[in-house]
Tab-separated table of N, CA and C in Angstrom:
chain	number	residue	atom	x	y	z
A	288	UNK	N	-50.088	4.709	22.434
A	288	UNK	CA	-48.714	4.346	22.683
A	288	UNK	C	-48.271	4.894	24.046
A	289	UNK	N	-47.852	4.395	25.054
A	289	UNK	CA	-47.287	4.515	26.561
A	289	UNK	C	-45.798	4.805	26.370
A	290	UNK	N	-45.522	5.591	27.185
A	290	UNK	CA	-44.274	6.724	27.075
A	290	UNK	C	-43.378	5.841	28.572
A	291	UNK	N	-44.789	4.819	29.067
A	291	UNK	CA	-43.424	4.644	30.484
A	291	UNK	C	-42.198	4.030	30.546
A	292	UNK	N	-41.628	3.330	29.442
A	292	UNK	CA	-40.298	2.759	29.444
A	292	UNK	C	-39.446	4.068	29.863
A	293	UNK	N	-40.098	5.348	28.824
A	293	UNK	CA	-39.088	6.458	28.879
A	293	UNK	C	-38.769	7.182	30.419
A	294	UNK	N	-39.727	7.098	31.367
A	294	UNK	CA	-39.955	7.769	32.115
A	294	UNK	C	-38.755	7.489	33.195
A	295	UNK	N	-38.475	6.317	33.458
A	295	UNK	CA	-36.811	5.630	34.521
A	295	UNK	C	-35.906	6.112	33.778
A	296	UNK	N	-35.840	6.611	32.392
A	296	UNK	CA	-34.798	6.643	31.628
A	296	UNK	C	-34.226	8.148	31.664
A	297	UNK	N	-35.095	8.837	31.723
A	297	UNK	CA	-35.384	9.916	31.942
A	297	UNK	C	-35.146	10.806	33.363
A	298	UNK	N	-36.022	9.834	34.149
A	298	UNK	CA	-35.825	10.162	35.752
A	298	UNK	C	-34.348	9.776	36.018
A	299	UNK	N	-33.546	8.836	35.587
A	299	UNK	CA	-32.328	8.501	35.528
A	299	UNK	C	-31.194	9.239	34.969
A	300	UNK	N	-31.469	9.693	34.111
A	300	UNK	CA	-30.256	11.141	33.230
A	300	UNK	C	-30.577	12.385	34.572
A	301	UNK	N	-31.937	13.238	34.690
A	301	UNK	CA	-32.331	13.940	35.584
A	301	UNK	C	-31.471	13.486	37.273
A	302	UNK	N	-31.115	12.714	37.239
A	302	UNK	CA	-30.228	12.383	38.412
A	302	UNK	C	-29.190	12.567	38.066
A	303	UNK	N	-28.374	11.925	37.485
A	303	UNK	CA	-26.979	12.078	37.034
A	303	UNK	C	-26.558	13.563	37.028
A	304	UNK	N	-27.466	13.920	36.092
A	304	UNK	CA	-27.357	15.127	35.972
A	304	UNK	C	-27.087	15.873	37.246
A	305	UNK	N	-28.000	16.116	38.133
A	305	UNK	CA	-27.818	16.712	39.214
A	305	UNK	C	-26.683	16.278	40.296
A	306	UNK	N	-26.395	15.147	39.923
A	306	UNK	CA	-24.941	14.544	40.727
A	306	UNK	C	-24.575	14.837	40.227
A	307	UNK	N	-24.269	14.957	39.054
A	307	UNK	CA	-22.799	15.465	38.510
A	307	UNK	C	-22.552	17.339	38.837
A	308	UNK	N	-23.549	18.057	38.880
A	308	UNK	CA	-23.742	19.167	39.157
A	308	UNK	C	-23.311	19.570	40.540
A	309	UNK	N	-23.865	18.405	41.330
A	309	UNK	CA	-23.636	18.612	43.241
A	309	UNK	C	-22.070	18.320	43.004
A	310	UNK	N	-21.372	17.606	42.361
A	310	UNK	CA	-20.140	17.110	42.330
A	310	UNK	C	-19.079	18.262	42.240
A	311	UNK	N	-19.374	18.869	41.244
A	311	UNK	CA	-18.897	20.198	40.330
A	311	UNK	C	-18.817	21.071	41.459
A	312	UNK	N	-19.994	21.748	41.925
A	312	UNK	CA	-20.419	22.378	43.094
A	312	UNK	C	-19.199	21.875	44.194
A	313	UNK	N	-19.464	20.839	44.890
A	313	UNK	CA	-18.665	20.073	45.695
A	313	UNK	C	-16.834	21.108	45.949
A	314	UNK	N	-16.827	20.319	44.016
A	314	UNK	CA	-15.284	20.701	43.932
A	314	UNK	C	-15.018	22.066	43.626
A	315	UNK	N	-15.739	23.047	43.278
A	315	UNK	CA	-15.414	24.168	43.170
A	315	UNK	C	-15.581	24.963	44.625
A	316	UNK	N	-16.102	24.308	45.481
A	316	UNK	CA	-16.177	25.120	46.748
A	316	UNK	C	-14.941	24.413	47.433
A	317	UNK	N	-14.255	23.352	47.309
A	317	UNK	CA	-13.093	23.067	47.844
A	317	UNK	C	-11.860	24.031	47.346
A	318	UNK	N	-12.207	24.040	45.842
A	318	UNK	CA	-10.783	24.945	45.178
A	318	UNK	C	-10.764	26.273	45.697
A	319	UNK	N	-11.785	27.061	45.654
A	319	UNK	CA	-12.041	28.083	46.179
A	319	UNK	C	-11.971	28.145	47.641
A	320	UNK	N	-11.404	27.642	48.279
A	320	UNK	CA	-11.457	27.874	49.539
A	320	UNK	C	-10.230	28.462	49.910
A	321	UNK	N	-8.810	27.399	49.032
A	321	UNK	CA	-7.134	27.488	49.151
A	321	UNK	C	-7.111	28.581	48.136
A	322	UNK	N	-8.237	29.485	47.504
A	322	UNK	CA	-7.621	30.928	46.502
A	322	UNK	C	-8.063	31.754	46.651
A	323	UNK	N	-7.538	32.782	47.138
A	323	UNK	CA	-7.652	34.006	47.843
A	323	UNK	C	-8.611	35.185	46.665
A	324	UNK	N	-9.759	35.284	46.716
A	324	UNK	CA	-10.499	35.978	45.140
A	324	UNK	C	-10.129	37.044	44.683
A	325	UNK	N	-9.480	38.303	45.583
A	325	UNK	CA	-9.491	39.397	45.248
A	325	UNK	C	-8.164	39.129	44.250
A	326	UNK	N	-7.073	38.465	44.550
A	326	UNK	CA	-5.610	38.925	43.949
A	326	UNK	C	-6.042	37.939	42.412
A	327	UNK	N	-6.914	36.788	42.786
A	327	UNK	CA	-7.257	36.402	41.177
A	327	UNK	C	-7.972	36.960	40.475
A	328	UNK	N	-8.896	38.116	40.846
A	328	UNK	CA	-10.191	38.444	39.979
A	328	UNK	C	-8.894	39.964	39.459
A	329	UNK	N	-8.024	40.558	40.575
A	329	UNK	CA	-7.073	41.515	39.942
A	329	UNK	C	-6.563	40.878	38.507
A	330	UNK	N	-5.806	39.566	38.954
A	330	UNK	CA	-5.241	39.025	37.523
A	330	UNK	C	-5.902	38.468	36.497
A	331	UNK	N	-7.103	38.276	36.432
A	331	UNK	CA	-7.794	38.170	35.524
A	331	UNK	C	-8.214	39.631	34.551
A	332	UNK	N	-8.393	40.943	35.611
A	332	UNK	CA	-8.418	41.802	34.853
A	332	UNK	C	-7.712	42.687	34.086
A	333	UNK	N	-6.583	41.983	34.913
A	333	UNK	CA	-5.704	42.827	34.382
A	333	UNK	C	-4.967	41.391	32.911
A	334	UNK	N	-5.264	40.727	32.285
A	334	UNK	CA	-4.979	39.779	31.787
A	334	UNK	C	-5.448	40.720	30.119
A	335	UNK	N	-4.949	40.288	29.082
A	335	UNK	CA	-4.893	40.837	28.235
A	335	UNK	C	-6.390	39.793	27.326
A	336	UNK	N	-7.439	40.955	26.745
A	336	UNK	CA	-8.148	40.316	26.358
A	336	UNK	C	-8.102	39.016	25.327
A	337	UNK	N	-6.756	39.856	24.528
A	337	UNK	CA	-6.542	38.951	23.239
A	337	UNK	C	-5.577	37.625	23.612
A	338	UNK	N	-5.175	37.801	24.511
A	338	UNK	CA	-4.624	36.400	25.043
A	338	UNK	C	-5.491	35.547	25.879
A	339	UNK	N	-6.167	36.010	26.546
A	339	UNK	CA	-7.538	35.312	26.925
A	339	UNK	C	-8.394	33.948	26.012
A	340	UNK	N	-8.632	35.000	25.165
A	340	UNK	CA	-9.260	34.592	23.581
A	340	UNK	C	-8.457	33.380	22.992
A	341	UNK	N	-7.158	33.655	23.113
A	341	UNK	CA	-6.041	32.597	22.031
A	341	UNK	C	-6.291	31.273	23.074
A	342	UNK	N	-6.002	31.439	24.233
A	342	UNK	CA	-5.927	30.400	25.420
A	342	UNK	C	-7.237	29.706	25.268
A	343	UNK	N	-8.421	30.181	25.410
A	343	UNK	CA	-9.582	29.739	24.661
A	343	UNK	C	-9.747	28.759	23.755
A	344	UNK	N	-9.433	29.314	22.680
A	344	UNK	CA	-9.232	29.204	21.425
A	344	UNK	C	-8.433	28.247	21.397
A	345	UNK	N	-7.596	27.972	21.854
A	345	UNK	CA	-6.418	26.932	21.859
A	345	UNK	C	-7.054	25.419	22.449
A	346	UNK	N	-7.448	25.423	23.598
A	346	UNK	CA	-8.183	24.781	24.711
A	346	UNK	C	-9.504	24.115	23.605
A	347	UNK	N	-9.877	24.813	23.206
A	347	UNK	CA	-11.400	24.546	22.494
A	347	UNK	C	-10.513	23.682	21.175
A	348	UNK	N	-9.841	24.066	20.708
A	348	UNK	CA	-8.974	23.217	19.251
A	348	UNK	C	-8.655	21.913	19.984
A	349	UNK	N	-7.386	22.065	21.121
A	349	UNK	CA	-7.267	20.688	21.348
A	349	UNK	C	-8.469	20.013	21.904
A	350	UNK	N	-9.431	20.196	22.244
A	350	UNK	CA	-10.529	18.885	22.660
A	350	UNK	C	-11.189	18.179	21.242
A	351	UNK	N	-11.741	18.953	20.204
A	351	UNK	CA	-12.243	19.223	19.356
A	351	UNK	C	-10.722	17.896	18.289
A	352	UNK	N	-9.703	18.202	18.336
A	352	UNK	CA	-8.832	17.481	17.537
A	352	UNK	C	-8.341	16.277	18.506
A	353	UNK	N	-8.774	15.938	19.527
A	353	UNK	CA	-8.288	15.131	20.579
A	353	UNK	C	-9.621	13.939	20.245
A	354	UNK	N	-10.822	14.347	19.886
A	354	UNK	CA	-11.944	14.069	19.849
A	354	UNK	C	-12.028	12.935	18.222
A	355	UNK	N	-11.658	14.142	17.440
A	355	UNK	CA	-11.336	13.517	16.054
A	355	UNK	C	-10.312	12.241	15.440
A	356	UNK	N	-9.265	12.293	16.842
A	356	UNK	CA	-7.962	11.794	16.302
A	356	UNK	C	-8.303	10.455	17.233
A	357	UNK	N	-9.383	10.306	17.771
A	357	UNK	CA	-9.988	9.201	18.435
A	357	UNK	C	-10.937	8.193	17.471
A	358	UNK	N	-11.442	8.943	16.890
A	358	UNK	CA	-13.189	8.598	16.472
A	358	UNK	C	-12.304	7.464	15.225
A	359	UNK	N	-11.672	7.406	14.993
A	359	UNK	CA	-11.379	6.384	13.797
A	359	UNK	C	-10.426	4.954	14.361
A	360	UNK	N	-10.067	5.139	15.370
A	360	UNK	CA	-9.681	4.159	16.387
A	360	UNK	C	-10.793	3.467	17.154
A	361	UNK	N	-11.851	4.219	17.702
A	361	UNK	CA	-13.132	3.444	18.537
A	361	UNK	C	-13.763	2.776	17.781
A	362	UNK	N	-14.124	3.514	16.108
A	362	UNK	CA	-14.772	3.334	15.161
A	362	UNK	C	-14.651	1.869	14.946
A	363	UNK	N	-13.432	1.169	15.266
A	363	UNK	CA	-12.883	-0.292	15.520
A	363	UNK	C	-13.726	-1.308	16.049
A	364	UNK	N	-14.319	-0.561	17.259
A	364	UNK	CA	-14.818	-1.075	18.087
A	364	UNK	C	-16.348	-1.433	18.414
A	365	UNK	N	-16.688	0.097	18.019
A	365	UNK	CA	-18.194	0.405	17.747
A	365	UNK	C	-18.141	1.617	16.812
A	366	UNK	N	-20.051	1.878	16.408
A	366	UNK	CA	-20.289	2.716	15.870
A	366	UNK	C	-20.640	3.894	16.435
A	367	UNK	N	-19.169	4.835	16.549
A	367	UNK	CA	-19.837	5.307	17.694
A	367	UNK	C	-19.936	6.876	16.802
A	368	UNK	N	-20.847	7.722	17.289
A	368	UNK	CA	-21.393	9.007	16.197
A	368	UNK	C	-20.427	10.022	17.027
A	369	UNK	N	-19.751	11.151	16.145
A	369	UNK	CA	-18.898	11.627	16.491
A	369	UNK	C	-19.810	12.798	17.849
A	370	UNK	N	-20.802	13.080	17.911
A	370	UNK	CA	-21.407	13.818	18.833
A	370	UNK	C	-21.177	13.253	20.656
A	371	UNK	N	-21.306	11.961	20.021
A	371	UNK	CA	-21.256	10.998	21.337
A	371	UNK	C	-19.546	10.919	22.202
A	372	UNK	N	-18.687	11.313	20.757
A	372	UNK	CA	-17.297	10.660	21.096
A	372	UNK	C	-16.866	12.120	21.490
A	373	UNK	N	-17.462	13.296	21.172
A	373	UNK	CA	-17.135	14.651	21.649
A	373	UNK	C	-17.779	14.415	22.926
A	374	UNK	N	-18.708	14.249	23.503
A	374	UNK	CA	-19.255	14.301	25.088
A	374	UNK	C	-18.414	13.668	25.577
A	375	UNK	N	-17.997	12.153	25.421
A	375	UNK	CA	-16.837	11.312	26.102
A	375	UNK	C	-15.680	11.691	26.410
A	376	UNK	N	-15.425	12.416	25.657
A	376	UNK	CA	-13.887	13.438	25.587
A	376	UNK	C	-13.949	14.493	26.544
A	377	UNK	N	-15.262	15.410	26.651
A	377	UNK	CA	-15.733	16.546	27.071
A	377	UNK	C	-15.331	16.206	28.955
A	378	UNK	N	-16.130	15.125	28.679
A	378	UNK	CA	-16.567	14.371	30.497
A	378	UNK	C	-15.337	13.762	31.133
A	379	UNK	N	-14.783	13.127	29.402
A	379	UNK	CA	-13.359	12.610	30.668
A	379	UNK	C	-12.340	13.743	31.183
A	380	UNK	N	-12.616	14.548	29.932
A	380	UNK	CA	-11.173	15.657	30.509
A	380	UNK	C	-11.546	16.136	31.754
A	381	UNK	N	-13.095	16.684	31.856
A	381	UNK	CA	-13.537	17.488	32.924
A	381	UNK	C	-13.469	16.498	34.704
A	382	UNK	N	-13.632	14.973	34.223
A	382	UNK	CA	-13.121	14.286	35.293
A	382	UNK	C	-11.560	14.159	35.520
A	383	UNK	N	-10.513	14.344	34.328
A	383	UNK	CA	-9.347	14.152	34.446
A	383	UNK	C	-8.848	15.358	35.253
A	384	UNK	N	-9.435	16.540	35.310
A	384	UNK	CA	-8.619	17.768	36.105
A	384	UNK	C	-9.125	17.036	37.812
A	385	UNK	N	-10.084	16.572	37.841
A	385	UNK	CA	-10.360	16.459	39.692
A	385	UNK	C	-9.676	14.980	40.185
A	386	UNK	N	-9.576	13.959	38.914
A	386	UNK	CA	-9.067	12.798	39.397
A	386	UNK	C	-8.329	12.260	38.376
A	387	UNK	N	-7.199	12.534	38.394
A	387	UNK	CA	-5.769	12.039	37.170
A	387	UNK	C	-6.436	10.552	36.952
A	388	UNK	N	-6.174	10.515	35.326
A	388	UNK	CA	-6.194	9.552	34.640
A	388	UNK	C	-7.743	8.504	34.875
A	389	UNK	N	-8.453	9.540	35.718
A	389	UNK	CA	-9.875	8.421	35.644
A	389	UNK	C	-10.972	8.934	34.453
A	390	UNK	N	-10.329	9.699	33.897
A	390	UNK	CA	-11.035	10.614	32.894
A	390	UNK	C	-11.621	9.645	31.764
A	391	UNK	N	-10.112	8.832	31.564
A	391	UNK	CA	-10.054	7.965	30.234
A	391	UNK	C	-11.256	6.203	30.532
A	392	UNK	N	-11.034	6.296	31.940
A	392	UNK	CA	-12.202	5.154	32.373
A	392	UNK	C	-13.783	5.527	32.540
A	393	UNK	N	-13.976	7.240	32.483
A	393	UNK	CA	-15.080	7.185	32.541
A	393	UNK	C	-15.633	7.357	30.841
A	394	UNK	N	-14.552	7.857	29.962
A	394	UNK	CA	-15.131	8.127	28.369
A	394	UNK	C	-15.450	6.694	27.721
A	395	UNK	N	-14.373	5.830	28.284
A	395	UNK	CA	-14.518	3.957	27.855
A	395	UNK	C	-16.179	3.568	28.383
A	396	UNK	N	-16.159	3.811	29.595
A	396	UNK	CA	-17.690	3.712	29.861
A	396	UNK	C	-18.322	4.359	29.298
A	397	UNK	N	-18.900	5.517	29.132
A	397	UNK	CA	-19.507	5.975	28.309
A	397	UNK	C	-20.113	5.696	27.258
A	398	UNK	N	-18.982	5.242	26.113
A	398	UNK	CA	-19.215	4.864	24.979
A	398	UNK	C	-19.398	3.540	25.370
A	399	UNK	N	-19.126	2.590	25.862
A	399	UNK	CA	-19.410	1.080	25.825
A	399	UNK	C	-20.972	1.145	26.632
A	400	UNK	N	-21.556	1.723	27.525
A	400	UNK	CA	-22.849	1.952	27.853
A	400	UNK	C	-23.830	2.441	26.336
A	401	UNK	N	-23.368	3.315	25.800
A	401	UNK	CA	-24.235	3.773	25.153
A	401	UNK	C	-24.553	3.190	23.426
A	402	UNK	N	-23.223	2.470	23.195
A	402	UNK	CA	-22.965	1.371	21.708
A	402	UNK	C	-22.798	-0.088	22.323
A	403	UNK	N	-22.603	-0.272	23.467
A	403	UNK	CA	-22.949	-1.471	23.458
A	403	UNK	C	-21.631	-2.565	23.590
A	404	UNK	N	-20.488	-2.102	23.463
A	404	UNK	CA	-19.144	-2.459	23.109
A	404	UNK	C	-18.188	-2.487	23.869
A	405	UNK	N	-17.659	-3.778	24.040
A	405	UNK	CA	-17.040	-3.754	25.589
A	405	UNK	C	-16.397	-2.967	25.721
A	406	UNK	N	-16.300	-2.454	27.024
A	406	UNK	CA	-15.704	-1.571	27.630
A	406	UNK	C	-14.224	-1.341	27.924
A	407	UNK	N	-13.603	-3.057	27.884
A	407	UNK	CA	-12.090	-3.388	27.921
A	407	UNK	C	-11.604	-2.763	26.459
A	408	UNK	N	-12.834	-3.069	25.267
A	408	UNK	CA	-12.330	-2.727	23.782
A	408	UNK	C	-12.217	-1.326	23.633
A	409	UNK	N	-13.242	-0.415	24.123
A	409	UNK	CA	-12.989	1.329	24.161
A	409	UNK	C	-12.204	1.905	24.814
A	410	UNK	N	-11.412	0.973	26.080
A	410	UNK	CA	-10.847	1.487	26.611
A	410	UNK	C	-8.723	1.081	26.164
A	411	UNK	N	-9.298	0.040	25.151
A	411	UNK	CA	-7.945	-0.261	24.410
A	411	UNK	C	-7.589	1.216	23.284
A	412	UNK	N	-8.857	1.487	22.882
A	412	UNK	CA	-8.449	2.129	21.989
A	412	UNK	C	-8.131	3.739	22.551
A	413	UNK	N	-8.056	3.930	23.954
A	413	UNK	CA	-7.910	5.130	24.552
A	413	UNK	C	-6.325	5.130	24.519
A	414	UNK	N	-6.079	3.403	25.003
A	414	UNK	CA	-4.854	3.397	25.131
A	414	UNK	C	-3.584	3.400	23.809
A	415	UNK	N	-4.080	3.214	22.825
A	415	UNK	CA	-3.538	3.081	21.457
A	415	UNK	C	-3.483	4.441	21.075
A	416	UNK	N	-4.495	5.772	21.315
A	416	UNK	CA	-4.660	6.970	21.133
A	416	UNK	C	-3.264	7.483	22.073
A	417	UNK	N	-3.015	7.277	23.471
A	417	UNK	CA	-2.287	7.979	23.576
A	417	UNK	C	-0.663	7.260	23.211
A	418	UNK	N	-0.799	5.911	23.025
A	418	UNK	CA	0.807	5.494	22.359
A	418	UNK	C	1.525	6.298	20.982
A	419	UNK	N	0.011	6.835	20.334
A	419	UNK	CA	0.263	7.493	19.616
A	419	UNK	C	0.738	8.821	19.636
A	420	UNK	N	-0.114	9.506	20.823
A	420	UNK	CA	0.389	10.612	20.876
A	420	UNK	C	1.438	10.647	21.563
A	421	UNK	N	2.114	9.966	22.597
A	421	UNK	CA	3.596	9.768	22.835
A	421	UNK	C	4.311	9.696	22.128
A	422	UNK	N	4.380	8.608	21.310
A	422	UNK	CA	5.165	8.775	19.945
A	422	UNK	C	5.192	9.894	19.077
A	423	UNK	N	4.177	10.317	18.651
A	423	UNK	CA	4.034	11.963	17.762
A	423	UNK	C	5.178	13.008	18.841
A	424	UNK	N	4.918	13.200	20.207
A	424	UNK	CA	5.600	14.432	21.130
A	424	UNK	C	7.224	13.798	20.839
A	425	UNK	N	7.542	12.330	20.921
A	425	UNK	CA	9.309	11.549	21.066
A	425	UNK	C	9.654	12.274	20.066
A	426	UNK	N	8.897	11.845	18.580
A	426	UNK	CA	9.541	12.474	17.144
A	426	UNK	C	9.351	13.497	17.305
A	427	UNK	N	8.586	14.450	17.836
A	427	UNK	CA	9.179	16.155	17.449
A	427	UNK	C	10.119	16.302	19.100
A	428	UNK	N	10.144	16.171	19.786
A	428	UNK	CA	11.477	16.071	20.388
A	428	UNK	C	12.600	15.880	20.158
A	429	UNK	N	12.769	14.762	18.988
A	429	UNK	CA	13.769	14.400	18.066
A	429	UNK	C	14.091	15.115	17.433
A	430	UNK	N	13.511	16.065	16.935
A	430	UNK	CA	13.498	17.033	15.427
A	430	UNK	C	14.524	18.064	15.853
């Protein structure tokens, strides 16, 4: 049995990968340029461990429930395995801090590359996710 289909497929993630890495790289040597290290690495230490932790902790809940409160809306669309719909989430947020709102076009891709499912359809249901969550923030505004 010959392994070479795998091998472009392979050599192909192994790229990405490393672009996305040079990218990261890229942007963290831009941010770091406009922040002065000593007065942030002071406020970091001087930052209280247990609030550290909660902020964490907090950060890690909302992706994790942002992730969940998706997966039954795409589920519409495709079959998509909740491991897959946590990376999509993971990648868009991490693109949404360097480029507003392209976060949600790269998780639609994602999942429509990898299930097969148009991409206009995953990316409807990004948009139905957050009508929702607009609506959820109006009513407790209301309250």
């Amino acid at each position: 049995m010959s392994h070479a289909p795998e091998t472009p497929r392979l050599a192909r993630k192994i790229l990405w990968t490393l672009a996305g890495t040079a990218l990261g790289a890229l942007w963290l040597w831009r941010a770091r340029r406009s922040v002065e290290v000593a007065p942030a690495i002071a406020a970091i230490r001087e930052a209280h461990a247990g609030w550290l932790l909660a902020t964490a902790a907090c950060g890690l809940g909302f992706m994790l429930t942002k992730a969940q409160r998706w997966l039954p809306l795409v589920a519409r669309t495709a079959t998509v395995p909740a491991g897959l719909a946590h990376r999509a989430v993971w990648a868009g947020r991490a693109l949404h801090l360097l480029l507003a709102h392209a976060g949600e076009l790269l998780r639609a891709g994602l999942v429509a590359r990898s299930t097969g499912a148009p991409a206009a359809a995953v990316l409807a249901t990004i948009a139905v996710a957050r009508l929702f969550a607009f609506a959820a923030l109006a009513l407790l505004c209301a309250l």
